mmCIF file of C-alpha atoms in Angstrom:
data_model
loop_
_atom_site.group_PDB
_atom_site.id
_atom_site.type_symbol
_atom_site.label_atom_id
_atom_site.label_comp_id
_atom_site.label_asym_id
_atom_site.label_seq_id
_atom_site.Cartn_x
_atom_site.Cartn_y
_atom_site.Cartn_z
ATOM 1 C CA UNK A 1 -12.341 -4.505 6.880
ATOM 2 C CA UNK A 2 -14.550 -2.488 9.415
ATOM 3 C CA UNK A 3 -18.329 -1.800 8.487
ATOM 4 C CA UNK A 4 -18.188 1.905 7.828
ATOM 5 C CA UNK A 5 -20.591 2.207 10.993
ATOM 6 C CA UNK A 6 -17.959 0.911 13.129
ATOM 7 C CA UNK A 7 -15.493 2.966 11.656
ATOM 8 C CA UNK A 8 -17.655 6.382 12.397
ATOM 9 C CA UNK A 9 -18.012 4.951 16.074
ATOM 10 C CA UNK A 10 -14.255 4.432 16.243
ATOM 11 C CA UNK A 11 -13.633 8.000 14.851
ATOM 12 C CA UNK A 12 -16.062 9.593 17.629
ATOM 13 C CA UNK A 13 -13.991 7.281 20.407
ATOM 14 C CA UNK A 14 -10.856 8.208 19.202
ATOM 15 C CA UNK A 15 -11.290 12.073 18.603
ATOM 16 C CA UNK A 16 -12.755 12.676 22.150
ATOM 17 C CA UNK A 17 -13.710 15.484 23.165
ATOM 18 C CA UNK A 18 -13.847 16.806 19.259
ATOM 19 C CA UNK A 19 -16.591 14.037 18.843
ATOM 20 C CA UNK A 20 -17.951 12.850 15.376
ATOM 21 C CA UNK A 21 -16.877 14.955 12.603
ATOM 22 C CA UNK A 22 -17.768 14.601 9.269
ATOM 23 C CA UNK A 23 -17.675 11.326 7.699
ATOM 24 C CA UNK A 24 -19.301 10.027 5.078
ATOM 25 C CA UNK A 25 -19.536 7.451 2.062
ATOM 26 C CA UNK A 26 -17.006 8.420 -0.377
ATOM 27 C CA UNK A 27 -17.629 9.420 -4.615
ATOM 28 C CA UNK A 28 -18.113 6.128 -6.650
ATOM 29 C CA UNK A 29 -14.522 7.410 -8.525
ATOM 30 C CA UNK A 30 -12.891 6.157 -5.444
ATOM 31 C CA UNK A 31 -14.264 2.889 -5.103
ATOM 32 C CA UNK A 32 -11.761 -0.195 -3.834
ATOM 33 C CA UNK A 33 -12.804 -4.047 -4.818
ATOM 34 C CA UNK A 34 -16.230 -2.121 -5.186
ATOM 35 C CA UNK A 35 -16.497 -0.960 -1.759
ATOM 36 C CA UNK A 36 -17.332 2.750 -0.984
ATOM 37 C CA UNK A 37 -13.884 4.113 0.518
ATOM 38 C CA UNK A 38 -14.238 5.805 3.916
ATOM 39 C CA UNK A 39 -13.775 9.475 4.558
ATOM 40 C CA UNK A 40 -14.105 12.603 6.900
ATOM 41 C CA UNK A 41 -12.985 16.106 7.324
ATOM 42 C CA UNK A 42 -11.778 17.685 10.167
ATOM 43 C CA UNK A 43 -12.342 21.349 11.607
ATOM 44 C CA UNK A 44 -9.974 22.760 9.211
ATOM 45 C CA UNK A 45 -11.212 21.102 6.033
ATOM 46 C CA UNK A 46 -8.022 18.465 6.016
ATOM 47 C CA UNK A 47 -9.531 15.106 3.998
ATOM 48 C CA UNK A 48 -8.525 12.008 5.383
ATOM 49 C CA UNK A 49 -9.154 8.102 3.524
ATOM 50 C CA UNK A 50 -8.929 5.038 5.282
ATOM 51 C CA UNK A 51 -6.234 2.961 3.863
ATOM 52 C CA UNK A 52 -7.589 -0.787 5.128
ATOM 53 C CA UNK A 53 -5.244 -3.089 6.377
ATOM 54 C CA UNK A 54 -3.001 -5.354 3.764
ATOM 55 C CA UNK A 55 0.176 -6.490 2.410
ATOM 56 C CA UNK A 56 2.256 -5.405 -0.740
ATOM 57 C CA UNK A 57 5.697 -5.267 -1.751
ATOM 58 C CA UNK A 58 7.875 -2.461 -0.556
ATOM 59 C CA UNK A 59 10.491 -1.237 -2.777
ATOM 60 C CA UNK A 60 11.134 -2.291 -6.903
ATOM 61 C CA UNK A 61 12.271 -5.083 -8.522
ATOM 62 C CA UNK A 62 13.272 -3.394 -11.809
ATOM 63 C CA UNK A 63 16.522 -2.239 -12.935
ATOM 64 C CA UNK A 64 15.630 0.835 -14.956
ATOM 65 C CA UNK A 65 17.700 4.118 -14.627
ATOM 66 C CA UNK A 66 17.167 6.354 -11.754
ATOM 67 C CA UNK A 67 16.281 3.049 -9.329
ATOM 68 C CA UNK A 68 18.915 3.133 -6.800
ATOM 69 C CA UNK A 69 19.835 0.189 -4.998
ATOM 70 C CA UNK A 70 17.731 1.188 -1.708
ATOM 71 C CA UNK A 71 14.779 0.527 -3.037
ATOM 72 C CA UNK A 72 15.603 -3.331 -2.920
ATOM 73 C CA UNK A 73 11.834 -5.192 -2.413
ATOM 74 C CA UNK A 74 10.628 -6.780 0.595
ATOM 75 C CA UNK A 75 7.100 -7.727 1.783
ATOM 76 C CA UNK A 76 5.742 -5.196 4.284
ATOM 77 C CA UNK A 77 2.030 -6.126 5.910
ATOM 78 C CA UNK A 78 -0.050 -3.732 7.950
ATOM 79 C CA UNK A 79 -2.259 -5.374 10.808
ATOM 80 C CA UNK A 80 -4.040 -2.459 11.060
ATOM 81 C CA UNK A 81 -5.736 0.292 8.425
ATOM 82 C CA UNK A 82 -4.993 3.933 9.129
ATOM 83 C CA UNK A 83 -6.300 7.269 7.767
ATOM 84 C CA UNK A 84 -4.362 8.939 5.016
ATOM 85 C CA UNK A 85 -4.619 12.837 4.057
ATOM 86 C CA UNK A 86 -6.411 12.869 0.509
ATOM 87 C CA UNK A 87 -3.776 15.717 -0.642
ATOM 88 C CA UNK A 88 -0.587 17.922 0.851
ATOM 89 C CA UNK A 89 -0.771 20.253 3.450
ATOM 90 C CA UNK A 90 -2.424 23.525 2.113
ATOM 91 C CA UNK A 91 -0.829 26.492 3.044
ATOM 92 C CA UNK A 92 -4.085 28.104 4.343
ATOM 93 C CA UNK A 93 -4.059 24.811 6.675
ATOM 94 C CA UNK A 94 -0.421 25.566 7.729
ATOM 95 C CA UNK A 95 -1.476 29.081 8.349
ATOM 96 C CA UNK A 96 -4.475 28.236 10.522
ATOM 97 C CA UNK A 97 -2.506 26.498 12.704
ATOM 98 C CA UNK A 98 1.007 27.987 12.826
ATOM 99 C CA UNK A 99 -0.310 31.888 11.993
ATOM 100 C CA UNK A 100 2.697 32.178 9.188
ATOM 101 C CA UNK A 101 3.009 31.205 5.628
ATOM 102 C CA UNK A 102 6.929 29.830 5.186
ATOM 103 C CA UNK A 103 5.951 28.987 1.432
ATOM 104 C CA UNK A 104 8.175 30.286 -1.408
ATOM 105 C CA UNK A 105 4.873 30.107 -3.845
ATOM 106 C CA UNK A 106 3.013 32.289 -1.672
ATOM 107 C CA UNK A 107 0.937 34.001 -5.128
ATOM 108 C CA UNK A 108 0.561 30.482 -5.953
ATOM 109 C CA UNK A 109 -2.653 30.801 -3.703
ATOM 110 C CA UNK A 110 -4.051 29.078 -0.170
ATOM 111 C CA UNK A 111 -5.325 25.866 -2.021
ATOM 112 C CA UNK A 112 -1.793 24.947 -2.804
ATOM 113 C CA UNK A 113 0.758 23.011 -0.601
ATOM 114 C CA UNK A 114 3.041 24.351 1.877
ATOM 115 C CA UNK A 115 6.601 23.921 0.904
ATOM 116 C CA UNK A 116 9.696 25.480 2.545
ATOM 117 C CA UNK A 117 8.744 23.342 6.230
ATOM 118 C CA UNK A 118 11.226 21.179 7.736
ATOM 119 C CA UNK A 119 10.674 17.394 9.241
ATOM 120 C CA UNK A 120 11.331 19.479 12.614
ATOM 121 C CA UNK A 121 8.663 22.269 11.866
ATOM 122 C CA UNK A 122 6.395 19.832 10.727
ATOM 123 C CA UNK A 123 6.765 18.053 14.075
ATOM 124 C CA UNK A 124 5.566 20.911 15.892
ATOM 125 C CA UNK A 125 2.716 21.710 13.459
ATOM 126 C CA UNK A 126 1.261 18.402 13.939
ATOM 127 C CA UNK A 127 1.668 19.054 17.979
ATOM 128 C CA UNK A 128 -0.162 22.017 17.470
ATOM 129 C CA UNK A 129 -2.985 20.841 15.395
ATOM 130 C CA UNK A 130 -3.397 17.806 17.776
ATOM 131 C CA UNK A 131 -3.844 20.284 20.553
ATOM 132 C CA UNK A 132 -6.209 22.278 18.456
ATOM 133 C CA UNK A 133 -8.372 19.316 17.476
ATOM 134 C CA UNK A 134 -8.486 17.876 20.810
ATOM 135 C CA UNK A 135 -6.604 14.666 20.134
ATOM 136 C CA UNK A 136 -3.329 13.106 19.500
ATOM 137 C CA UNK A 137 -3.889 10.922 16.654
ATOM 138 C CA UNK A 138 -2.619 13.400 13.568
ATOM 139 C CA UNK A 139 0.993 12.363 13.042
ATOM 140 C CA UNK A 140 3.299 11.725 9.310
ATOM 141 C CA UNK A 141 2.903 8.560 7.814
ATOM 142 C CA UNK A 142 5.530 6.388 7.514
ATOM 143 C CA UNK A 143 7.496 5.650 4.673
ATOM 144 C CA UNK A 144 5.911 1.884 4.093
ATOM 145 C CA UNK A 145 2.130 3.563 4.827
ATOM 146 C CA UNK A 146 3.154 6.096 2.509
ATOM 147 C CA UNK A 147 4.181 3.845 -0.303
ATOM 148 C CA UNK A 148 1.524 1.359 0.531
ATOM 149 C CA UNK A 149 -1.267 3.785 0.007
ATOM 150 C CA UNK A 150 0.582 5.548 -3.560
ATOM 151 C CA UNK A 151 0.234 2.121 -5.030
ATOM 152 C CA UNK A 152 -3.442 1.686 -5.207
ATOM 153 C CA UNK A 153 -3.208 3.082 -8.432
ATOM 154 C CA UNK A 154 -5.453 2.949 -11.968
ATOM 155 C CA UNK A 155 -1.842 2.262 -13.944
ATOM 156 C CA UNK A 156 0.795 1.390 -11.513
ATOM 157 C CA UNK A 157 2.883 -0.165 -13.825
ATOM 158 C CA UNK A 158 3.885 3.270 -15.659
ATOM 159 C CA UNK A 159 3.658 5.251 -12.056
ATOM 160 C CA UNK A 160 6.015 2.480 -10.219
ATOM 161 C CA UNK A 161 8.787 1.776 -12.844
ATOM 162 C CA UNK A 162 8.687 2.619 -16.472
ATOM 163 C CA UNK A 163 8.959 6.560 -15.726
ATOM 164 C CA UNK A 164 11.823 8.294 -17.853
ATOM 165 C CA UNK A 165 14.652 9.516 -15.483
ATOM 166 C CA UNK A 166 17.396 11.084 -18.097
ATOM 167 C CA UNK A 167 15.661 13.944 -19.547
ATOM 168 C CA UNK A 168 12.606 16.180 -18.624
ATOM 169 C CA UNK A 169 10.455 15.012 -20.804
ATOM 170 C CA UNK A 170 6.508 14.701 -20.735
ATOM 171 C CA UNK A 171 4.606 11.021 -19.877
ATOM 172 C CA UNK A 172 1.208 10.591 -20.254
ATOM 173 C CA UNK A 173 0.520 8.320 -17.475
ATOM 174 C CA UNK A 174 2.388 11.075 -15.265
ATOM 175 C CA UNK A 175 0.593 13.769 -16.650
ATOM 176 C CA UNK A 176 -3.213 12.620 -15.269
ATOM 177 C CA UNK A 177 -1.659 12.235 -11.816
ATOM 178 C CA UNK A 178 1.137 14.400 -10.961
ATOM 179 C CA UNK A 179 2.988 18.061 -11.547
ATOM 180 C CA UNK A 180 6.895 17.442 -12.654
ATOM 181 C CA UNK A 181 9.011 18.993 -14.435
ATOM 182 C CA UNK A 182 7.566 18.427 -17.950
ATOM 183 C CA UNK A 183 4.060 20.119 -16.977
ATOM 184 C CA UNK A 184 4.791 22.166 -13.626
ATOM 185 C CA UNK A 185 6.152 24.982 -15.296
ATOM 186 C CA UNK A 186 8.529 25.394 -12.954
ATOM 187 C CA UNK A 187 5.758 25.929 -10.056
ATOM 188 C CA UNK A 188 3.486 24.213 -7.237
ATOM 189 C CA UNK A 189 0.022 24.058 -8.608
ATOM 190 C CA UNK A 190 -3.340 24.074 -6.303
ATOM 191 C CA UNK A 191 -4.071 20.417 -4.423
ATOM 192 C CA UNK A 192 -6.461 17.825 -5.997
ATOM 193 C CA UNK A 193 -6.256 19.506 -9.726
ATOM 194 C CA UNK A 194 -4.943 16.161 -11.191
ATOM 195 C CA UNK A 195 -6.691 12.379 -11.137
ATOM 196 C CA UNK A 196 -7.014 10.530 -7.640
ATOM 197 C CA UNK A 197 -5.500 7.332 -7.579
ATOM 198 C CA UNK A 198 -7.667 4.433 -6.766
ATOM 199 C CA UNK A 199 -8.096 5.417 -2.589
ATOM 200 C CA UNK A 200 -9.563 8.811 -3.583
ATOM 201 C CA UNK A 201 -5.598 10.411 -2.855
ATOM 202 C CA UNK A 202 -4.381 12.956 -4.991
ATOM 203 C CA UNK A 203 -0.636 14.618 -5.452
ATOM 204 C CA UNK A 204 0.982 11.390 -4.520
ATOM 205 C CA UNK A 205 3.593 11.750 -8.016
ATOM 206 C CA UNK A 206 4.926 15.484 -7.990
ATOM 207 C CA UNK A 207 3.723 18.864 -6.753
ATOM 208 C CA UNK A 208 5.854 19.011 -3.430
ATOM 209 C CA UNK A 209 8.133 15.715 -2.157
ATOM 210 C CA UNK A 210 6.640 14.988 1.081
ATOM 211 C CA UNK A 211 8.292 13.845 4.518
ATOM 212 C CA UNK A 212 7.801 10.854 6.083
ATOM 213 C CA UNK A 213 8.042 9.612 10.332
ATOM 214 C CA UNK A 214 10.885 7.441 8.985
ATOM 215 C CA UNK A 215 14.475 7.836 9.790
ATOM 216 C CA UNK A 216 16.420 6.580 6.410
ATOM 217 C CA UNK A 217 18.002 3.361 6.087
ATOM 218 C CA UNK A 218 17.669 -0.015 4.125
ATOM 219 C CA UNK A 219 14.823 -1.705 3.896
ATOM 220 C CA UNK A 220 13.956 -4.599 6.235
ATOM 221 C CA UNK A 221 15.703 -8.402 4.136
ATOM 222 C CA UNK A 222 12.767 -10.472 5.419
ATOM 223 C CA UNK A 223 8.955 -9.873 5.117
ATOM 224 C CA UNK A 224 8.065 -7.149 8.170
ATOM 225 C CA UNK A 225 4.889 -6.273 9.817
ATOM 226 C CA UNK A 226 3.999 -2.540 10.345
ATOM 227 C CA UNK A 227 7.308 -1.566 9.552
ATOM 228 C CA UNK A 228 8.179 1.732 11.129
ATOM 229 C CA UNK A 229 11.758 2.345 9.723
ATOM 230 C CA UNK A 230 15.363 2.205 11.970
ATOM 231 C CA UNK A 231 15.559 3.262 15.522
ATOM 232 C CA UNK A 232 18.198 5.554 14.759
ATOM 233 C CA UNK A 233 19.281 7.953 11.710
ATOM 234 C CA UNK A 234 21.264 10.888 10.640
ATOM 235 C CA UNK A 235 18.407 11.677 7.817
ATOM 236 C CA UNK A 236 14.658 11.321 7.538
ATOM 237 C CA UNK A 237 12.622 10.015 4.140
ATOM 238 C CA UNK A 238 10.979 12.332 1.657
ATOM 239 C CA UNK A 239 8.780 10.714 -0.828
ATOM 240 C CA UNK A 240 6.626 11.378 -3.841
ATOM 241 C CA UNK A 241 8.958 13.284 -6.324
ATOM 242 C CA UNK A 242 8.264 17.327 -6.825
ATOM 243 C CA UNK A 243 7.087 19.980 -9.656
ATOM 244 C CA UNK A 244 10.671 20.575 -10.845
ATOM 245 C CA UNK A 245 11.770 16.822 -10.961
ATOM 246 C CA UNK A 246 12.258 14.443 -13.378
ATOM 247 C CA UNK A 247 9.392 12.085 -14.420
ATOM 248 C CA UNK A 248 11.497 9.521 -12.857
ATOM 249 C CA UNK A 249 11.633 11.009 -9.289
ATOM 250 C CA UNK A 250 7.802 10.717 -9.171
ATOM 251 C CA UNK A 251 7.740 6.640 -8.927
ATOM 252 C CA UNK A 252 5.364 5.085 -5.908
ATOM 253 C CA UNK A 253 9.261 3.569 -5.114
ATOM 254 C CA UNK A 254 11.397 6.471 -5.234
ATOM 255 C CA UNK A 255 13.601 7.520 -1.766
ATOM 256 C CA UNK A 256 14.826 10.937 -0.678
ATOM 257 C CA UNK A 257 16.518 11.917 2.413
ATOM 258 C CA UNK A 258 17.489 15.211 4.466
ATOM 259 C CA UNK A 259 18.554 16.008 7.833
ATOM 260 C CA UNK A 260 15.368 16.729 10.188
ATOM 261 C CA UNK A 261 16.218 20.612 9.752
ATOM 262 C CA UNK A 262 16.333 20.614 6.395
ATOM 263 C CA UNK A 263 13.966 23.048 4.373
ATOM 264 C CA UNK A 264 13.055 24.035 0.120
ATOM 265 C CA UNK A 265 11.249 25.101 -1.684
ATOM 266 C CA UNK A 266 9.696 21.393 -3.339
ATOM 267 C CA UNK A 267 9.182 19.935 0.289
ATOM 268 C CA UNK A 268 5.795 19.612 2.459
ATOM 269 C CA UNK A 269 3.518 17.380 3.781
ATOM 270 C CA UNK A 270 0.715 14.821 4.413
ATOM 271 C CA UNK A 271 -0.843 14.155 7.527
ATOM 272 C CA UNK A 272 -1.500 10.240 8.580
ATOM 273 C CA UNK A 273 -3.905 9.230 11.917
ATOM 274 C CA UNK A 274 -3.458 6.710 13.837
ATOM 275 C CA UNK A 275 -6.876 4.357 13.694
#
């Protein structure tokens, strides 16, 4: 893993002309293998973690109810870390950069996610914010970075697998980390309110599902490195389950798919960058 004073250098290369931005040592709650995790911040406030460089199984092997067949596991290994936005899209972000609010929880206030987008107008948001911020690094994460990144968490066996699925009922695991619909109250709820998980990322189980670069299809049948999803596709992945889901929905595992134009009310966004 890179010293965090090559990683600063590497941020001020690779967001010329924006130039160094603010990065910094991140809050001993988000420690890894008790290493400081690295952050910054961008012009518009958007927190981004490094996410180092690994392997882990995709996918889960269990058998419990709601776990589909296309989540069959395989071993997916990154060569390279990336950055990872520490929560969804805000809506005062969206706004900054598109000048609209498409949310149907507008009273639900700026600090909460933007919802109502679709894979396509997500596309150009991130073209626009790239142009704004000088660069072309800010892109969607993939469905294997996504994934990936959920699992560093403090009890991934009850986020990954044991999650009810056949009634909305509350969990106690769930209810430190994410808004479903046993706690949501039928509503999105402000970014960051509930426990990070172990990279300092917060909102990964509930609050809004969240596309994905991926176009949807089955999951690689031998180990794969950087795995970027098929070349082709009628659909593209959500991820990350939503405030009026089922506990079960919310799993680090769980798939959802919709056409690129597709747009509700329970689906945002995360922004990835490309190290």
């Amino acid at each position: 893993m890179f010293q965090l004073s090559h990683l600063a250098l590497l941020l001020c290369i690779m967001l010329s002309p924006v130039g160094c931005i603010m990065f910094s040592h991140d809050t001993p709650a988000a420690k890894k293998n008790g290493q400081h995790i690295a952050r910054f911040s961008n012009s518009l406030g958007m927190s981004f973690v490094f996410v180092p460089a690994g392997s882990f199984q995709m996918g889960s092997p269990h058998c419990a109810p709601g776990e589909p067949a296309d989540e069959t596991p395989t071993i997916i290994t990154f060569t390279r870390g990336f950055f990872l936005q520490t929560t969804e899209v805000t809506q005062e972000q969206w706004e900054a950069v598109m000048h609209d609010n498409p949310s149907f929880f507008p009273d639900c206030g700026k600090t909460c996610p933007v919802e109502r987008v679709s894979w396509d107008e997500c596309i150009e948001f991130i073209g626009k914010l790239n142009e704004l911020e000088g660069t072309t690094c800010y892109r969607l994460p993939t469905e294997a970075e996504w994934e990936y990144a959920c699992k560093a968490e403090k009890a991934p066996d009850a986020i990954r697998g044991t999650l009810a699925d056949t009634a909305c009922v509350q969990d106690p695991h769930l209810d430190k980390t994410g808004w479903y619909c046993g706690n949501a109250g039928g509503t999105t709820h402000p970014v960051g309110e509930k426990e990070p998980n172990a990279l300092g990322l917060y909102d990964m189980h509930g609050n809004v599902y969240e596309w994905c670069q991926d176009w949807y299809g089955p999951y690689p049948e031998k180990p794969a490195s950087d795995y970027a999803g098929p070349a082709h596709g009628e659909a593209k992945v959500m991820r990350g389950g939503a405030y009026f889901y089922l506990s079960g929905h919310c799993r680090s595992t769980h798939r959802r798919r919709h056409s690129p134009s597709f747009r509700n009310k329970y689906l945002g966004l995360r922004l990835a960058i490309t190290r």
